[in-house]
């Protein structure tokens, strides 16, 4: 099992969700985050003081999947999130040792979906 | 000391000024309602528009607005009293007090549009628009109806401005939002609408209360004199009844139609009742106010649904509240109005026939036509010159950062996934 | 033109109307305070209740409330002037103006309850309740005291409504919240209380200022005439002093008791002072206002602690602010009141003996008994029919989504872990 | 009944009371502006200060403030009417009404300082300060100018308080913030400034509208009588024009200087225009109001930049808005004032020479000197005794938790990384 | 060492914390998140438009523990979070290679607690 | 590749960012969180009820780096976040199996930076 973490542009979330559904990935956890990367930020001015913002709004997705779903999930995320502009984000894949469904106590692959 | 008595003109000025203060305060109400009904990322932008259009209106109405609206001369437009230099007051109360009352009205007409065109209109474009409408367009209509113009001569009646203020603002918003096109993501390819939820119901609710409060200056103040108090009493009561009934009918309508009592609609309903009662408030009985307000509340709900049907994106319901109910209120005079309360002819149900009704319809339709044409041109010209709409990127990021380089709620964690 | 003079009745109407506008505006104050003191997930719900109870009150008071309160006939209930059809005004000012002023008071009594029963009461149930209290219960009490009823005949004094409005609202809230039971998680099995923090101190603070502002209509306006200004001046000053002192004493009391100056309590203290001064404001000297308000501020803090002791969950402190201080204010007339300022007997400290004091106690206690019984029945009947409380799941998710299908702060990241 | 007429004194009292209510309401405006312009973690603290300084001012002005300001005796300080016991009103209207109007002014002066010293000043220290300024410092200055003191005798003119209220508040804030030192993180070692963004633009915007609204009581109310309405009309119109123009010029100035139309500055500009017009509003023509307000809007922007240059940290711009524009407004009388409108000498441009101008400069400078010295001592003494500033840890965590043990926005996810 | 990530129902957080304390797990990091899974959402209606919400409020817990604490921690979370209703959530277990206490620079097992 | 997760004191974020830049680590994702650990909380009092807060505001950093950047990154975080006071926080290091740049589809080490 793997835990896939993706940082995407906030306004692409609906597209990514659609793409994931098409890939039959229905379960995920979404968090909002601030990202700092190649994408240059913007400047704010407040009461005559100028200020560089380099922490930009991002959405973080955490998706636990079984091995055979890893590639489809990655592809789906890319399909949904890609705009070819700097700032599109990243996908990280971690090894997931165990997964438990709290409601049933099921473990492993059975608990993922 | 031996008792001295207060002069009528002093008391009347006092009354009109207090009313003017209340009408001014409505500006805050408009700002809060408009801000509350849109997304947080565009809040600072709408508030800046709302704040500056009142400033613009004050100056514009000072430079030429008043001269056009109340200056003597032909029955289409006034042309005397630029910069208020030997401008005259058409009523007993001193010119300066009268000006302030009228300027506050002008500001209201201007700001209605901000809501309808919210979340995507360029700030620069809005500044220019707001000066034009308050310095020229609004005063011309005002001249026709309140400045002794041709509609006044026809005995067209609009006690406190259902047509002059609200229909003008509402239809300017309509043509504006049509030219501007809907917000990204509001409508799907199949024409169905998506929810773009307002970011702060408390702000909106506060705003509606402030507007209702201010309306007590708007309508009763339009008597421009206190007299023995009976007229201002009637107007105030009618205003309150119509608002209350509008809120109730709107809530039940939306509840029936969509299964939930939606506060944003109930509040729109109260505003609808207020807009509708604005024209007839002095000429009718309280029970009529109940009807007029109640119908207004239904109109606003259907209006919002209708606009979505046509994919016309009006984020705060400005068109339905001010436009449609401005019409309804104006027409209602022809139905419920009474000769004994100051009309030249009785309304339909008092056996006065359809005479007044036709005059009302004529008046409000010409005004609508005039607004659609003139404002249509204004917006088109702005679009072709400096541009009307912000870039797609800016719309995503929000106009607060794009136009003003600041956030409305610094530090708050806000999802912006629309 | 040669000077014409303003007629008294016109000026008085002007005054009463402005006061009515201010009292109306208090509705916004109540809404903001109640919203600010509860959790964000129930904000839209309380605001809807607050908004609609005023609408309901306006209509209810129009249909039968006024007839019951001011209609002639027996000394228990009035029965003339339904739908305001040939309703009479008991005072000089025109009926419509008087109605608006009274209707605004009625709305205040109704909305007080919303806060006490917040975060768990069904919306439908609230709608029904609010119509009943404003159309029947409140007017009956009003008839006793202001409508020439039996308490009026006994010279029971309540200048601006400590009993009529606040005790009524406060004790309706008390019986309501008892029947409704505490919010999930408010009290532990051992009877100790948990913090359920209000979600917006700024909203609450704004609300308190609006209420204080509106109270300047509530109390001084109750003179119903301007005269030579000396009485309205006295009432206004006493009102302000009592509020200020209440805020100060409440803050120091809570500071002493719990180690921190809690703004929410200081604000409750100012409201307590305002409620307490409402009955005596016309009959006392400023120094007495200082005392009455100051004691009110202490009462409210102890009251809140006391209710928690009994596990009575009053999210915004409605019972302590309006109920307890309504009693205190009413009684204080019997202590600090002066014959020279319009009472039939001097208060205790002016050597008038306990006569007035006893009348005041009698009056307020009967009213409390009447409210507890009638409203107790009303709430019980609602509970047994359509139900009074939302489901456990809905209470967790929040009433905004459950009852209205919308969020108050769309997009904002909010922890809801209570 | 046969018509009876309203007595002048009654109507004047009515007017002054309504004005007093509006001025009171400004307190809410100050609170919202100050809260909106600072970080959320200190919001409850500033609101508590704002709320309690009005309570303190009311009581302080009741105990000795009024006696010092309006009590007869020498031309430096009044010493009669403690606790308002046989205090006299210098004008026709009843003493209690006059007291309320003056007390509201006193509260305004006190609360201006809260903003300038926001986000780091101890609550206890603030309580003490607020009592001292409203009970002693402000009344002394008031006595000089409005209480028949030495400046009044010199014909120094300040119609509604540019000097008495705003310069006093603004310079008290200046010396206070200098002694208090900047907020952690506001200035870098190289003296450059960092943005510490306000947490709620909507709150601030609402606050500015409330202030503007209240100013219609502040300035026109200072006529203290209605008369034939011409004066109050003039004052009201001038007030509105100056505010509008101030907002516009401030916006364009900041736009030009920093590339973005900053709402917070535009709003400060309107307030600047209001402060500036406060002294001259009765003595000038509308076109002069346009100029005075417009210049005020520019002054405030430059002022804010200037203070940052000197690393003087004024979170809400209190010094620039109230201090600098208080000076400008006071002086402007000497330039644009007219004899025909009640001055003893014409202003500069009306050929009255520099006489009045010099008197105005003298007056405002002595007041500034007096404030800097007295308040400097007050703050220093507080600093050396109970301490003026909270601990570094508390400043990080926020004063809401540190001083009041509560959060302003319970449940909301807020980044506090400053 | 392991990093345990749990997504739970917001209103169960107090119970979960209590259960963890009983299991002598005192340290954790809490984040609020939105979850999408089997649990069906609800519909919002706003101004006459109906809208399905399928991202539901969840609380995310991150708890780093030593091997011997893994099972007790999982059990505690289940004990506190279980309501037998769909939406109770999931527990994910990842391998934690290193843990450093910033204050002391301590590393490994010593730094966890 | 490794995924470094750090929980720090909110007011130290600017310092940590500075330290990371100096270590040539320019990319990260920031989330705000609530932490519970040795650091004792504070008590709130609201309307006469006292209440212990033990979930304190923290900032969470997620930084994906290549092996050779692990130590420099850890050192930089410590340099920026250390105040020697309880509550300074923790750093967790997880093994990162894959990293994909959405914009380009690049994978592995190339995609990290
Ligand atoms: N090494 C990293 N560690 C953690 N988050 C990262 C990393 N690199 C990128 N991100 C996240 O991805 C977002 C987009 O990355 P960015 O470099 O701006 O664009 P791109 O990935 O297209 O080059 C960043 O804002 C950040 O949230
Ligand atoms: N595969 C997954 N990846 C990430 N988060 C998940 C996954 N499955 C469930 N979750 C989280 O757990 C929550 C509850 O899951 P859900 O399927 O609704 O209930 P249950 O786990 O009882 O079937 C979801 O809202 C989501 O936050
Ligand atoms: N075992 C852990 N699992 C998850 N987060 C932790 C753990 N230990 C510490 N933290 C995070 O680090 C923060 C600081 O830890 P704390 O124990 O208070 O101080 P210190 O690390 O200096 O002993 C906590 O608030 C929490 O967010």
PDB file of N, CA, C and O in Angstrom, chain C residues 217-252:
ATOM      1  N   UNK C 217     -33.161  55.277  22.306  1.00  0.00           N
ATOM      2  CA  UNK C 217     -34.521  55.419  21.808  1.00  0.00           C
ATOM      3  C   UNK C 217     -35.501  54.752  22.750  1.00  0.00           C
ATOM      4  O   UNK C 217     -36.579  55.270  23.024  1.00  0.00           O
ATOM      5  N   UNK C 218     -35.054  53.621  23.265  1.00  0.00           N
ATOM      6  CA  UNK C 218     -35.902  52.801  24.132  1.00  0.00           C
ATOM      7  C   UNK C 218     -36.369  53.572  25.371  1.00  0.00           C
ATOM      8  O   UNK C 218     -37.571  53.654  25.642  1.00  0.00           O
ATOM      9  N   UNK C 219     -35.429  54.149  26.108  1.00  0.00           N
ATOM     10  CA  UNK C 219     -35.784  54.845  27.345  1.00  0.00           C
ATOM     11  C   UNK C 219     -36.252  56.279  27.120  1.00  0.00           C
ATOM     12  O   UNK C 219     -37.390  56.602  27.446  1.00  0.00           O
ATOM     13  N   UNK C 220     -35.386  57.136  26.563  1.00  0.00           N
ATOM     14  CA  UNK C 220     -35.854  58.520  26.387  1.00  0.00           C
ATOM     15  C   UNK C 220     -37.119  58.582  25.521  1.00  0.00           C
ATOM     16  O   UNK C 220     -38.003  59.396  25.772  1.00  0.00           O
ATOM     17  N   UNK C 221     -37.197  57.705  24.528  1.00  0.00           N
ATOM     18  CA  UNK C 221     -38.361  57.731  23.657  1.00  0.00           C
ATOM     19  C   UNK C 221     -39.662  57.439  24.379  1.00  0.00           C
ATOM     20  O   UNK C 221     -40.740  57.870  23.954  1.00  0.00           O
ATOM     21  N   UNK C 222     -39.549  56.725  25.479  1.00  0.00           N
ATOM     22  CA  UNK C 222     -40.753  56.355  26.214  1.00  0.00           C
ATOM     23  C   UNK C 222     -41.432  57.542  26.874  1.00  0.00           C
ATOM     24  O   UNK C 222     -42.520  57.405  27.435  1.00  0.00           O
ATOM     25  N   UNK C 223     -40.790  58.709  26.808  1.00  0.00           N
ATOM     26  CA  UNK C 223     -41.486  59.918  27.267  1.00  0.00           C
ATOM     27  C   UNK C 223     -42.654  60.215  26.339  1.00  0.00           C
ATOM     28  O   UNK C 223     -43.609  60.871  26.725  1.00  0.00           O
ATOM     29  N   UNK C 224     -42.535  59.762  25.103  1.00  0.00           N
ATOM     30  CA  UNK C 224     -43.558  59.968  24.072  1.00  0.00           C
ATOM     31  C   UNK C 224     -43.817  61.439  23.769  1.00  0.00           C
ATOM     32  O   UNK C 224     -44.723  61.775  23.003  1.00  0.00           O
ATOM     33  N   UNK C 225     -43.070  62.323  24.401  1.00  0.00           N
ATOM     34  CA  UNK C 225     -43.178  63.741  24.039  1.00  0.00           C
ATOM     35  C   UNK C 225     -41.902  64.462  24.436  1.00  0.00           C
ATOM     36  O   UNK C 225     -41.179  64.018  25.331  1.00  0.00           O
ATOM     37  N   UNK C 226     -41.646  65.577  23.769  1.00  0.00           N
ATOM     38  CA  UNK C 226     -40.387  66.293  23.965  1.00  0.00           C
ATOM     39  C   UNK C 226     -40.482  67.304  25.097  1.00  0.00           C
ATOM     40  O   UNK C 226     -39.569  67.440  25.905  1.00  0.00           O
ATOM     41  N   UNK C 227     -41.604  67.993  25.166  1.00  0.00           N
ATOM     42  CA  UNK C 227     -41.787  69.014  26.193  1.00  0.00           C
ATOM     43  C   UNK C 227     -40.676  70.049  26.150  1.00  0.00           C
ATOM     44  O   UNK C 227     -40.238  70.448  25.075  1.00  0.00           O
ATOM     45  N   UNK C 228     -40.170  70.425  27.301  1.00  0.00           N
ATOM     46  CA  UNK C 228     -39.079  71.414  27.321  1.00  0.00           C
ATOM     47  C   UNK C 228     -37.720  70.718  27.353  1.00  0.00           C
ATOM     48  O   UNK C 228     -36.705  71.342  27.649  1.00  0.00           O
ATOM     49  N   UNK C 229     -37.719  69.418  27.120  1.00  0.00           N
ATOM     50  CA  UNK C 229     -36.468  68.687  27.004  1.00  0.00           C
ATOM     51  C   UNK C 229     -35.855  68.231  28.311  1.00  0.00           C
ATOM     52  O   UNK C 229     -34.942  67.407  28.316  1.00  0.00           O
ATOM     53  N   UNK C 230     -36.362  68.725  29.433  1.00  0.00           N
ATOM     54  CA  UNK C 230     -35.689  68.383  30.693  1.00  0.00           C
ATOM     55  C   UNK C 230     -35.864  66.897  31.025  1.00  0.00           C
ATOM     56  O   UNK C 230     -34.916  66.249  31.461  1.00  0.00           O
ATOM     57  N   UNK C 231     -37.034  66.336  30.762  1.00  0.00           N
ATOM     58  CA  UNK C 231     -37.236  64.925  31.089  1.00  0.00           C
ATOM     59  C   UNK C 231     -36.420  64.019  30.167  1.00  0.00           C
ATOM     60  O   UNK C 231     -35.708  63.128  30.632  1.00  0.00           O
ATOM     61  N   UNK C 232     -36.479  64.260  28.866  1.00  0.00           N
ATOM     62  CA  UNK C 232     -35.716  63.375  27.975  1.00  0.00           C
ATOM     63  C   UNK C 232     -34.224  63.486  28.266  1.00  0.00           C
ATOM     64  O   UNK C 232     -33.484  62.512  28.188  1.00  0.00           O
ATOM     65  N   UNK C 233     -33.794  64.668  28.666  1.00  0.00           N
ATOM     66  CA  UNK C 233     -32.387  64.833  29.025  1.00  0.00           C
ATOM     67  C   UNK C 233     -32.031  63.971  30.224  1.00  0.00           C
ATOM     68  O   UNK C 233     -31.029  63.243  30.209  1.00  0.00           O
ATOM     69  N   UNK C 234     -32.878  64.030  31.242  1.00  0.00           N
ATOM     70  CA  UNK C 234     -32.619  63.243  32.446  1.00  0.00           C
ATOM     71  C   UNK C 234     -32.583  61.755  32.115  1.00  0.00           C
ATOM     72  O   UNK C 234     -31.655  61.029  32.492  1.00  0.00           O
ATOM     73  N   UNK C 235     -33.564  61.296  31.388  1.00  0.00           N
ATOM     74  CA  UNK C 235     -33.651  59.873  31.057  1.00  0.00           C
ATOM     75  C   UNK C 235     -32.406  59.423  30.281  1.00  0.00           C
ATOM     76  O   UNK C 235     -31.799  58.394  30.583  1.00  0.00           O
ATOM     77  N   UNK C 236     -32.009  60.243  29.321  1.00  0.00           N
ATOM     78  CA  UNK C 236     -30.849  59.869  28.501  1.00  0.00           C
ATOM     79  C   UNK C 236     -29.595  59.775  29.358  1.00  0.00           C
ATOM     80  O   UNK C 236     -28.827  58.809  29.268  1.00  0.00           O
ATOM     81  N   UNK C 237     -29.396  60.751  30.221  1.00  0.00           N
ATOM     82  CA  UNK C 237     -28.185  60.742  31.041  1.00  0.00           C
ATOM     83  C   UNK C 237     -28.194  59.555  31.998  1.00  0.00           C
ATOM     84  O   UNK C 237     -27.209  58.826  32.106  1.00  0.00           O
ATOM     85  N   UNK C 238     -29.324  59.338  32.670  1.00  0.00           N
ATOM     86  CA  UNK C 238     -29.408  58.199  33.592  1.00  0.00           C
ATOM     87  C   UNK C 238     -29.126  56.889  32.865  1.00  0.00           C
ATOM     88  O   UNK C 238     -28.421  56.014  33.377  1.00  0.00           O
ATOM     89  N   UNK C 239     -29.666  56.771  31.674  1.00  0.00           N
ATOM     90  CA  UNK C 239     -29.460  55.548  30.896  1.00  0.00           C
ATOM     91  C   UNK C 239     -27.973  55.318  30.652  1.00  0.00           C
ATOM     92  O   UNK C 239     -27.447  54.224  30.864  1.00  0.00           O
ATOM     93  N   UNK C 240     -27.288  56.381  30.254  1.00  0.00           N
ATOM     94  CA  UNK C 240     -25.876  56.236  29.929  1.00  0.00           C
ATOM     95  C   UNK C 240     -25.035  55.911  31.160  1.00  0.00           C
ATOM     96  O   UNK C 240     -24.160  55.049  31.129  1.00  0.00           O
ATOM     97  N   UNK C 241     -25.339  56.601  32.257  1.00  0.00           N
ATOM     98  CA  UNK C 241     -24.559  56.370  33.487  1.00  0.00           C
ATOM     99  C   UNK C 241     -24.734  54.940  33.984  1.00  0.00           C
ATOM    100  O   UNK C 241     -23.775  54.275  34.368  1.00  0.00           O
ATOM    101  N   UNK C 242     -25.945  54.462  33.968  1.00  0.00           N
ATOM    102  CA  UNK C 242     -26.203  53.108  34.473  1.00  0.00           C
ATOM    103  C   UNK C 242     -25.467  52.074  33.619  1.00  0.00           C
ATOM    104  O   UNK C 242     -24.868  51.126  34.137  1.00  0.00           O
ATOM    105  N   UNK C 243     -25.504  52.269  32.302  1.00  0.00           N
ATOM    106  CA  UNK C 243     -24.832  51.330  31.408  1.00  0.00           C
ATOM    107  C   UNK C 243     -23.328  51.318  31.687  1.00  0.00           C
ATOM    108  O   UNK C 243     -22.715  50.259  31.861  1.00  0.00           O
ATOM    109  N   UNK C 244     -22.739  52.504  31.766  1.00  0.00           N
ATOM    110  CA  UNK C 244     -21.293  52.604  31.977  1.00  0.00           C
ATOM    111  C   UNK C 244     -20.905  51.944  33.295  1.00  0.00           C
ATOM    112  O   UNK C 244     -19.953  51.161  33.356  1.00  0.00           O
ATOM    113  N   UNK C 245     -21.674  52.253  34.340  1.00  0.00           N
ATOM    114  CA  UNK C 245     -21.336  51.707  35.651  1.00  0.00           C
ATOM    115  C   UNK C 245     -21.527  50.193  35.664  1.00  0.00           C
ATOM    116  O   UNK C 245     -20.716  49.466  36.262  1.00  0.00           O
ATOM    117  N   UNK C 246     -22.559  49.721  35.012  1.00  0.00           N
ATOM    118  CA  UNK C 246     -22.783  48.276  34.944  1.00  0.00           C
ATOM    119  C   UNK C 246     -21.615  47.562  34.282  1.00  0.00           C
ATOM    120  O   UNK C 246     -21.163  46.510  34.738  1.00  0.00           O
ATOM    121  N   UNK C 247     -21.100  48.151  33.206  1.00  0.00           N
ATOM    122  CA  UNK C 247     -19.962  47.557  32.534  1.00  0.00           C
ATOM    123  C   UNK C 247     -18.752  47.472  33.440  1.00  0.00           C
ATOM    124  O   UNK C 247     -18.058  46.448  33.490  1.00  0.00           O
ATOM    125  N   UNK C 248     -18.549  48.541  34.198  1.00  0.00           N
ATOM    126  CA  UNK C 248     -17.368  48.587  35.062  1.00  0.00           C
ATOM    127  C   UNK C 248     -17.483  47.589  36.216  1.00  0.00           C
ATOM    128  O   UNK C 248     -16.580  46.786  36.449  1.00  0.00           O
ATOM    129  N   UNK C 249     -18.613  47.605  36.900  1.00  0.00           N
ATOM    130  CA  UNK C 249     -18.734  46.690  38.052  1.00  0.00           C
ATOM    131  C   UNK C 249     -18.684  45.233  37.605  1.00  0.00           C
ATOM    132  O   UNK C 249     -18.057  44.401  38.255  1.00  0.00           O
ATOM    133  N   UNK C 250     -19.323  44.927  36.474  1.00  0.00           N
ATOM    134  CA  UNK C 250     -19.304  43.537  35.997  1.00  0.00           C
ATOM    135  C   UNK C 250     -17.872  43.113  35.712  1.00  0.00           C
ATOM    136  O   UNK C 250     -17.437  42.024  36.088  1.00  0.00           O
ATOM    137  N   UNK C 251     -17.108  44.011  35.070  1.00  0.00           N
ATOM    138  CA  UNK C 251     -15.739  43.641  34.732  1.00  0.00           C
ATOM    139  C   UNK C 251     -14.929  43.372  36.000  1.00  0.00           C
ATOM    140  O   UNK C 251     -14.252  42.360  36.115  1.00  0.00           O
ATOM    141  N   UNK C 252     -15.037  44.270  36.962  1.00  0.00           N
ATOM    142  CA  UNK C 252     -14.240  44.068  38.173  1.00  0.00           C
ATOM    143  C   UNK C 252     -14.706  42.839  38.955  1.00  0.00           C
ATOM    144  O   UNK C 252     -13.890  42.119  39.535  1.00  0.00           O
TER     145      UNK C 252
END
